[in-house]
């Protein structure tokens, strides 16, 4: 079958090959014919080496499709079911799962060291233990989450990562209060989802910050009350908050420099919510005096910071009620052969999300 493969970490192009086979099917596993997948910024970060990932590998962790085979011992999923791919399945038994923090379960990521594919030339891994830039994937049954019939595959795919991450940051982690002021730094698919989450929570002001004009325009359509370039943020802080700083600032870039700007843009006693996935050698610095004296809450948010399955259900409910727009996040579409165009659209910032139809 066909899949897009990165041969070596650091390369910037994928090769679409037709000699790839999804491996590992057996007890407890599910085989999925992938129908749609989104390109998330984390895929680029894994390709560049910012996020750890063995190579060669098939990127893609935000996907949806149809179950084509079910291994022994799997309950609750049948052949023909429509599912989205959850890259962080909960084991249900570890201390994090028992606390209800299923997004911190590490059991699924332990599989990331096991190849998900093979080619005549050898093993191929799947990003984050999935690898949805492929016609077919084999995953743990817990990674296959049934979706309702009215949810299109392309929308379900986005709920599998970007939408859940952004919405959850605002709703689960920061718990944005009605009437509050919010700034969101970085307005790709995840940042826009954080904006929608802040709007659902009833934020009074939502300032979107992004260097790309088309993303600023998009942010206004999705609920931002104003949108500014990064060099206009200090002015917006002055204007919107009388210089005090925002009640909540979301960093959706994943760099220490923007996290520091976000920290300085947060009011004393306010909340800095770090959503971007950054590098191990990029150090975020706060001095001990300001840490104590300004009492700013620094809240990292991984994968929406809450029970993952509940977050999915909430996203579907809000979408169905018309309270959030998910179709509008898909600004570009390509077939698998056009995957390198999708990478370029993400790098330049022209796409919020490119949907790859497989
Ligand atoms: Zn667990
Ligand atoms: Zn992602």
PDB file of C-alpha atoms in Angstrom, residues 96-276:
ATOM      1  CA  UNK A  96      -2.349   9.013  35.604  1.00  0.00           C
ATOM      2  CA  UNK A  97      -5.367   7.228  34.136  1.00  0.00           C
ATOM      3  CA  UNK A  98      -6.721   6.425  37.595  1.00  0.00           C
ATOM      4  CA  UNK A  99      -6.542  10.123  38.456  1.00  0.00           C
ATOM      5  CA  UNK A 100      -8.535  10.976  35.326  1.00  0.00           C
ATOM      6  CA  UNK A 101      -5.504  12.574  33.637  1.00  0.00           C
ATOM      7  CA  UNK A 102      -5.588  10.192  30.717  1.00  0.00           C
ATOM      8  CA  UNK A 103      -3.700  12.686  28.536  1.00  0.00           C
ATOM      9  CA  UNK A 104      -0.624  11.950  30.679  1.00  0.00           C
ATOM     10  CA  UNK A 105      -0.792   8.172  30.174  1.00  0.00           C
ATOM     11  CA  UNK A 106       2.526   6.987  28.749  1.00  0.00           C
ATOM     12  CA  UNK A 107       1.465   3.433  27.925  1.00  0.00           C
ATOM     13  CA  UNK A 108       0.619   4.211  24.278  1.00  0.00           C
ATOM     14  CA  UNK A 109       3.794   6.170  23.620  1.00  0.00           C
ATOM     15  CA  UNK A 110       5.832   3.151  24.735  1.00  0.00           C
ATOM     16  CA  UNK A 111       4.769   1.615  21.399  1.00  0.00           C
ATOM     17  CA  UNK A 112       6.518   4.419  19.525  1.00  0.00           C
ATOM     18  CA  UNK A 113       9.740   2.362  19.580  1.00  0.00           C
ATOM     19  CA  UNK A 114       8.058  -0.517  17.747  1.00  0.00           C
ATOM     20  CA  UNK A 115       7.920  -0.336  13.925  1.00  0.00           C
ATOM     21  CA  UNK A 116       4.388   0.136  12.536  1.00  0.00           C
ATOM     22  CA  UNK A 117       5.346  -0.517   8.922  1.00  0.00           C
ATOM     23  CA  UNK A 118       7.863  -2.369   6.812  1.00  0.00           C
ATOM     24  CA  UNK A 119       9.275  -2.101   3.331  1.00  0.00           C
ATOM     25  CA  UNK A 120      11.463  -4.504   1.362  1.00  0.00           C
ATOM     26  CA  UNK A 121      14.368  -2.394   2.661  1.00  0.00           C
ATOM     27  CA  UNK A 122      13.515  -2.768   6.352  1.00  0.00           C
ATOM     28  CA  UNK A 123      11.436  -1.460   9.245  1.00  0.00           C
ATOM     29  CA  UNK A 124       9.587   1.850   9.151  1.00  0.00           C
ATOM     30  CA  UNK A 125       8.176   3.558  12.247  1.00  0.00           C
ATOM     31  CA  UNK A 126       4.935   5.483  12.558  1.00  0.00           C
ATOM     32  CA  UNK A 127       4.964   8.935  14.171  1.00  0.00           C
ATOM     33  CA  UNK A 128       3.771   8.765  17.787  1.00  0.00           C
ATOM     34  CA  UNK A 129       3.005   5.081  17.225  1.00  0.00           C
ATOM     35  CA  UNK A 130       0.446   5.851  14.477  1.00  0.00           C
ATOM     36  CA  UNK A 131       1.588   7.167  11.046  1.00  0.00           C
ATOM     37  CA  UNK A 132      -1.590   8.289   9.281  1.00  0.00           C
ATOM     38  CA  UNK A 133       0.050   9.473   6.044  1.00  0.00           C
ATOM     39  CA  UNK A 134      -0.659   5.952   4.836  1.00  0.00           C
ATOM     40  CA  UNK A 135      -3.573   4.124   3.273  1.00  0.00           C
ATOM     41  CA  UNK A 136      -3.622   1.676   6.147  1.00  0.00           C
ATOM     42  CA  UNK A 137      -2.469   1.660   9.766  1.00  0.00           C
ATOM     43  CA  UNK A 138      -2.458  -0.959  12.512  1.00  0.00           C
ATOM     44  CA  UNK A 139      -2.963   0.497  15.972  1.00  0.00           C
ATOM     45  CA  UNK A 140      -3.886  -0.571  19.497  1.00  0.00           C
ATOM     46  CA  UNK A 141      -7.637  -0.900  19.867  1.00  0.00           C
ATOM     47  CA  UNK A 142      -7.524   2.055  22.266  1.00  0.00           C
ATOM     48  CA  UNK A 143      -6.282   4.280  19.436  1.00  0.00           C
ATOM     49  CA  UNK A 144      -9.430   3.624  17.380  1.00  0.00           C
ATOM     50  CA  UNK A 145     -12.270   5.754  18.733  1.00  0.00           C
ATOM     51  CA  UNK A 146     -15.706   5.277  17.106  1.00  0.00           C
ATOM     52  CA  UNK A 147     -17.254   8.470  15.728  1.00  0.00           C
ATOM     53  CA  UNK A 148     -20.899   9.340  14.982  1.00  0.00           C
ATOM     54  CA  UNK A 149     -22.221   8.942  11.435  1.00  0.00           C
ATOM     55  CA  UNK A 150     -22.765  12.663  10.912  1.00  0.00           C
ATOM     56  CA  UNK A 151     -19.108  13.519  11.574  1.00  0.00           C
ATOM     57  CA  UNK A 152     -17.130  13.693   8.287  1.00  0.00           C
ATOM     58  CA  UNK A 153     -13.750  11.920   8.307  1.00  0.00           C
ATOM     59  CA  UNK A 154     -11.896  15.152   7.572  1.00  0.00           C
ATOM     60  CA  UNK A 155     -13.416  16.849  10.623  1.00  0.00           C
ATOM     61  CA  UNK A 156     -12.941  13.783  12.835  1.00  0.00           C
ATOM     62  CA  UNK A 157      -9.251  13.752  11.897  1.00  0.00           C
ATOM     63  CA  UNK A 158      -8.798  17.281  13.265  1.00  0.00           C
ATOM     64  CA  UNK A 159     -10.492  16.334  16.523  1.00  0.00           C
ATOM     65  CA  UNK A 160      -7.806  13.637  16.811  1.00  0.00           C
ATOM     66  CA  UNK A 161      -5.185  16.274  17.642  1.00  0.00           C
ATOM     67  CA  UNK A 162      -5.288  19.980  16.818  1.00  0.00           C
ATOM     68  CA  UNK A 163      -8.864  20.792  17.780  1.00  0.00           C
ATOM     69  CA  UNK A 164      -8.741  18.805  21.026  1.00  0.00           C
ATOM     70  CA  UNK A 165      -5.407  20.407  21.949  1.00  0.00           C
ATOM     71  CA  UNK A 166      -6.583  23.982  21.402  1.00  0.00           C
ATOM     72  CA  UNK A 167     -10.106  23.697  22.792  1.00  0.00           C
ATOM     73  CA  UNK A 168      -8.882  21.742  25.799  1.00  0.00           C
ATOM     74  CA  UNK A 169      -6.204  24.325  26.625  1.00  0.00           C
ATOM     75  CA  UNK A 170      -8.904  26.992  27.009  1.00  0.00           C
ATOM     76  CA  UNK A 171     -11.606  24.811  28.593  1.00  0.00           C
ATOM     77  CA  UNK A 172      -9.763  22.152  30.642  1.00  0.00           C
ATOM     78  CA  UNK A 173      -6.397  23.678  31.486  1.00  0.00           C
ATOM     79  CA  UNK A 174      -6.829  27.454  31.687  1.00  0.00           C
ATOM     80  CA  UNK A 175     -10.583  27.297  32.414  1.00  0.00           C
ATOM     81  CA  UNK A 176     -11.079  30.709  30.868  1.00  0.00           C
ATOM     82  CA  UNK A 177     -13.630  32.714  32.849  1.00  0.00           C
ATOM     83  CA  UNK A 178     -16.546  34.548  31.280  1.00  0.00           C
ATOM     84  CA  UNK A 179     -15.795  38.219  30.733  1.00  0.00           C
ATOM     85  CA  UNK A 180     -12.021  37.792  30.814  1.00  0.00           C
ATOM     86  CA  UNK A 181      -9.311  39.083  28.450  1.00  0.00           C
ATOM     87  CA  UNK A 182      -7.339  36.586  26.385  1.00  0.00           C
ATOM     88  CA  UNK A 183      -4.383  36.719  24.003  1.00  0.00           C
ATOM     89  CA  UNK A 184      -3.473  33.791  21.758  1.00  0.00           C
ATOM     90  CA  UNK A 185       0.048  33.836  20.300  1.00  0.00           C
ATOM     91  CA  UNK A 186       0.271  31.598  17.231  1.00  0.00           C
ATOM     92  CA  UNK A 187      -2.886  31.201  15.149  1.00  0.00           C
ATOM     93  CA  UNK A 188      -2.575  27.977  13.154  1.00  0.00           C
ATOM     94  CA  UNK A 189      -5.120  25.194  13.586  1.00  0.00           C
ATOM     95  CA  UNK A 190      -4.372  24.761  17.301  1.00  0.00           C
ATOM     96  CA  UNK A 191      -4.302  28.488  18.094  1.00  0.00           C
ATOM     97  CA  UNK A 192      -7.606  29.019  16.263  1.00  0.00           C
ATOM     98  CA  UNK A 193      -9.059  26.158  18.310  1.00  0.00           C
ATOM     99  CA  UNK A 194      -7.869  27.882  21.499  1.00  0.00           C
ATOM    100  CA  UNK A 195      -9.604  31.058  20.282  1.00  0.00           C
ATOM    101  CA  UNK A 196     -12.815  29.091  19.732  1.00  0.00           C
ATOM    102  CA  UNK A 197     -12.448  27.547  23.194  1.00  0.00           C
ATOM    103  CA  UNK A 198     -12.014  30.983  24.778  1.00  0.00           C
ATOM    104  CA  UNK A 199     -15.084  32.216  22.931  1.00  0.00           C
ATOM    105  CA  UNK A 200     -17.155  29.218  24.077  1.00  0.00           C
ATOM    106  CA  UNK A 201     -16.060  29.988  27.651  1.00  0.00           C
ATOM    107  CA  UNK A 202     -17.305  33.563  27.270  1.00  0.00           C
ATOM    108  CA  UNK A 203     -14.102  35.600  27.085  1.00  0.00           C
ATOM    109  CA  UNK A 204     -14.864  39.288  26.504  1.00  0.00           C
ATOM    110  CA  UNK A 205     -11.708  40.144  24.548  1.00  0.00           C
ATOM    111  CA  UNK A 206      -9.676  37.722  22.490  1.00  0.00           C
ATOM    112  CA  UNK A 207      -6.578  39.153  20.821  1.00  0.00           C
ATOM    113  CA  UNK A 208      -5.043  36.926  18.149  1.00  0.00           C
ATOM    114  CA  UNK A 209      -1.314  37.365  17.518  1.00  0.00           C
ATOM    115  CA  UNK A 210       0.379  36.029  14.388  1.00  0.00           C
ATOM    116  CA  UNK A 211       2.915  37.316  11.850  1.00  0.00           C
ATOM    117  CA  UNK A 212       0.892  35.923   8.896  1.00  0.00           C
ATOM    118  CA  UNK A 213      -1.862  38.258   7.637  1.00  0.00           C
ATOM    119  CA  UNK A 214      -4.119  35.442   6.371  1.00  0.00           C
ATOM    120  CA  UNK A 215      -4.048  33.806   9.807  1.00  0.00           C
ATOM    121  CA  UNK A 216      -4.948  37.081  11.489  1.00  0.00           C
ATOM    122  CA  UNK A 217      -7.920  37.416   9.127  1.00  0.00           C
ATOM    123  CA  UNK A 218      -8.934  33.824   9.893  1.00  0.00           C
ATOM    124  CA  UNK A 219      -8.694  34.435  13.640  1.00  0.00           C
ATOM    125  CA  UNK A 220     -11.283  37.212  13.354  1.00  0.00           C
ATOM    126  CA  UNK A 221     -13.688  34.831  11.603  1.00  0.00           C
ATOM    127  CA  UNK A 222     -13.300  32.303  14.430  1.00  0.00           C
ATOM    128  CA  UNK A 223     -14.033  34.645  17.311  1.00  0.00           C
ATOM    129  CA  UNK A 224     -10.995  36.843  17.949  1.00  0.00           C
ATOM    130  CA  UNK A 225     -12.088  40.398  18.771  1.00  0.00           C
ATOM    131  CA  UNK A 226      -8.927  41.773  17.217  1.00  0.00           C
ATOM    132  CA  UNK A 227      -5.845  40.397  15.504  1.00  0.00           C
ATOM    133  CA  UNK A 228      -2.373  41.901  15.564  1.00  0.00           C
ATOM    134  CA  UNK A 229       1.144  41.187  14.314  1.00  0.00           C
ATOM    135  CA  UNK A 230       3.689  40.253  17.041  1.00  0.00           C
ATOM    136  CA  UNK A 231       5.237  43.742  17.059  1.00  0.00           C
ATOM    137  CA  UNK A 232       1.797  45.220  17.800  1.00  0.00           C
ATOM    138  CA  UNK A 233       1.164  43.031  20.856  1.00  0.00           C
ATOM    139  CA  UNK A 234       2.613  45.457  23.405  1.00  0.00           C
ATOM    140  CA  UNK A 235       0.328  48.165  22.052  1.00  0.00           C
ATOM    141  CA  UNK A 236      -2.691  45.828  22.187  1.00  0.00           C
ATOM    142  CA  UNK A 237      -1.854  44.958  25.798  1.00  0.00           C
ATOM    143  CA  UNK A 238      -1.817  48.655  26.636  1.00  0.00           C
ATOM    144  CA  UNK A 239      -5.051  49.350  24.805  1.00  0.00           C
ATOM    145  CA  UNK A 240      -7.098  46.299  25.849  1.00  0.00           C
ATOM    146  CA  UNK A 241      -5.897  45.853  29.431  1.00  0.00           C
ATOM    147  CA  UNK A 242      -4.735  49.378  30.322  1.00  0.00           C
ATOM    148  CA  UNK A 243      -1.216  47.978  30.498  1.00  0.00           C
ATOM    149  CA  UNK A 244      -1.974  45.453  33.233  1.00  0.00           C
ATOM    150  CA  UNK A 245      -1.701  42.390  31.001  1.00  0.00           C
ATOM    151  CA  UNK A 246      -4.203  39.785  29.863  1.00  0.00           C
ATOM    152  CA  UNK A 247      -6.040  37.451  32.212  1.00  0.00           C
ATOM    153  CA  UNK A 248      -4.962  34.530  30.010  1.00  0.00           C
ATOM    154  CA  UNK A 249      -2.235  34.237  27.403  1.00  0.00           C
ATOM    155  CA  UNK A 250      -1.884  31.119  25.274  1.00  0.00           C
ATOM    156  CA  UNK A 251       1.514  30.325  23.766  1.00  0.00           C
ATOM    157  CA  UNK A 252       0.820  28.143  20.726  1.00  0.00           C
ATOM    158  CA  UNK A 253       4.228  28.301  19.058  1.00  0.00           C
ATOM    159  CA  UNK A 254       6.482  26.128  21.205  1.00  0.00           C
ATOM    160  CA  UNK A 255       9.481  28.452  21.591  1.00  0.00           C
ATOM    161  CA  UNK A 256      11.055  29.920  24.711  1.00  0.00           C
ATOM    162  CA  UNK A 257      11.161  33.393  23.168  1.00  0.00           C
ATOM    163  CA  UNK A 258       7.407  33.487  22.535  1.00  0.00           C
ATOM    164  CA  UNK A 259       6.705  31.862  25.901  1.00  0.00           C
ATOM    165  CA  UNK A 260       8.695  34.660  27.534  1.00  0.00           C
ATOM    166  CA  UNK A 261       6.716  37.281  25.587  1.00  0.00           C
ATOM    167  CA  UNK A 262       3.534  35.504  26.658  1.00  0.00           C
ATOM    168  CA  UNK A 263       4.687  35.552  30.281  1.00  0.00           C
ATOM    169  CA  UNK A 264       5.323  39.280  30.126  1.00  0.00           C
ATOM    170  CA  UNK A 265       1.942  39.851  28.461  1.00  0.00           C
ATOM    171  CA  UNK A 266       0.078  38.032  31.247  1.00  0.00           C
ATOM    172  CA  UNK A 267      -1.216  40.165  34.114  1.00  0.00           C
ATOM    173  CA  UNK A 268      -0.032  39.590  37.672  1.00  0.00           C
ATOM    174  CA  UNK A 269      -2.039  36.675  38.996  1.00  0.00           C
ATOM    175  CA  UNK A 270      -3.096  35.757  35.459  1.00  0.00           C
ATOM    176  CA  UNK A 271      -2.502  32.536  33.558  1.00  0.00           C
ATOM    177  CA  UNK A 272       0.109  31.700  30.954  1.00  0.00           C
ATOM    178  CA  UNK A 273      -1.000  28.521  29.194  1.00  0.00           C
ATOM    179  CA  UNK A 274       1.785  26.842  27.190  1.00  0.00           C
ATOM    180  CA  UNK A 275       0.316  24.780  24.358  1.00  0.00           C
ATOM    181  CA  UNK A 276       3.149  24.704  21.789  1.00  0.00           C
TER     182      UNK A 276
END
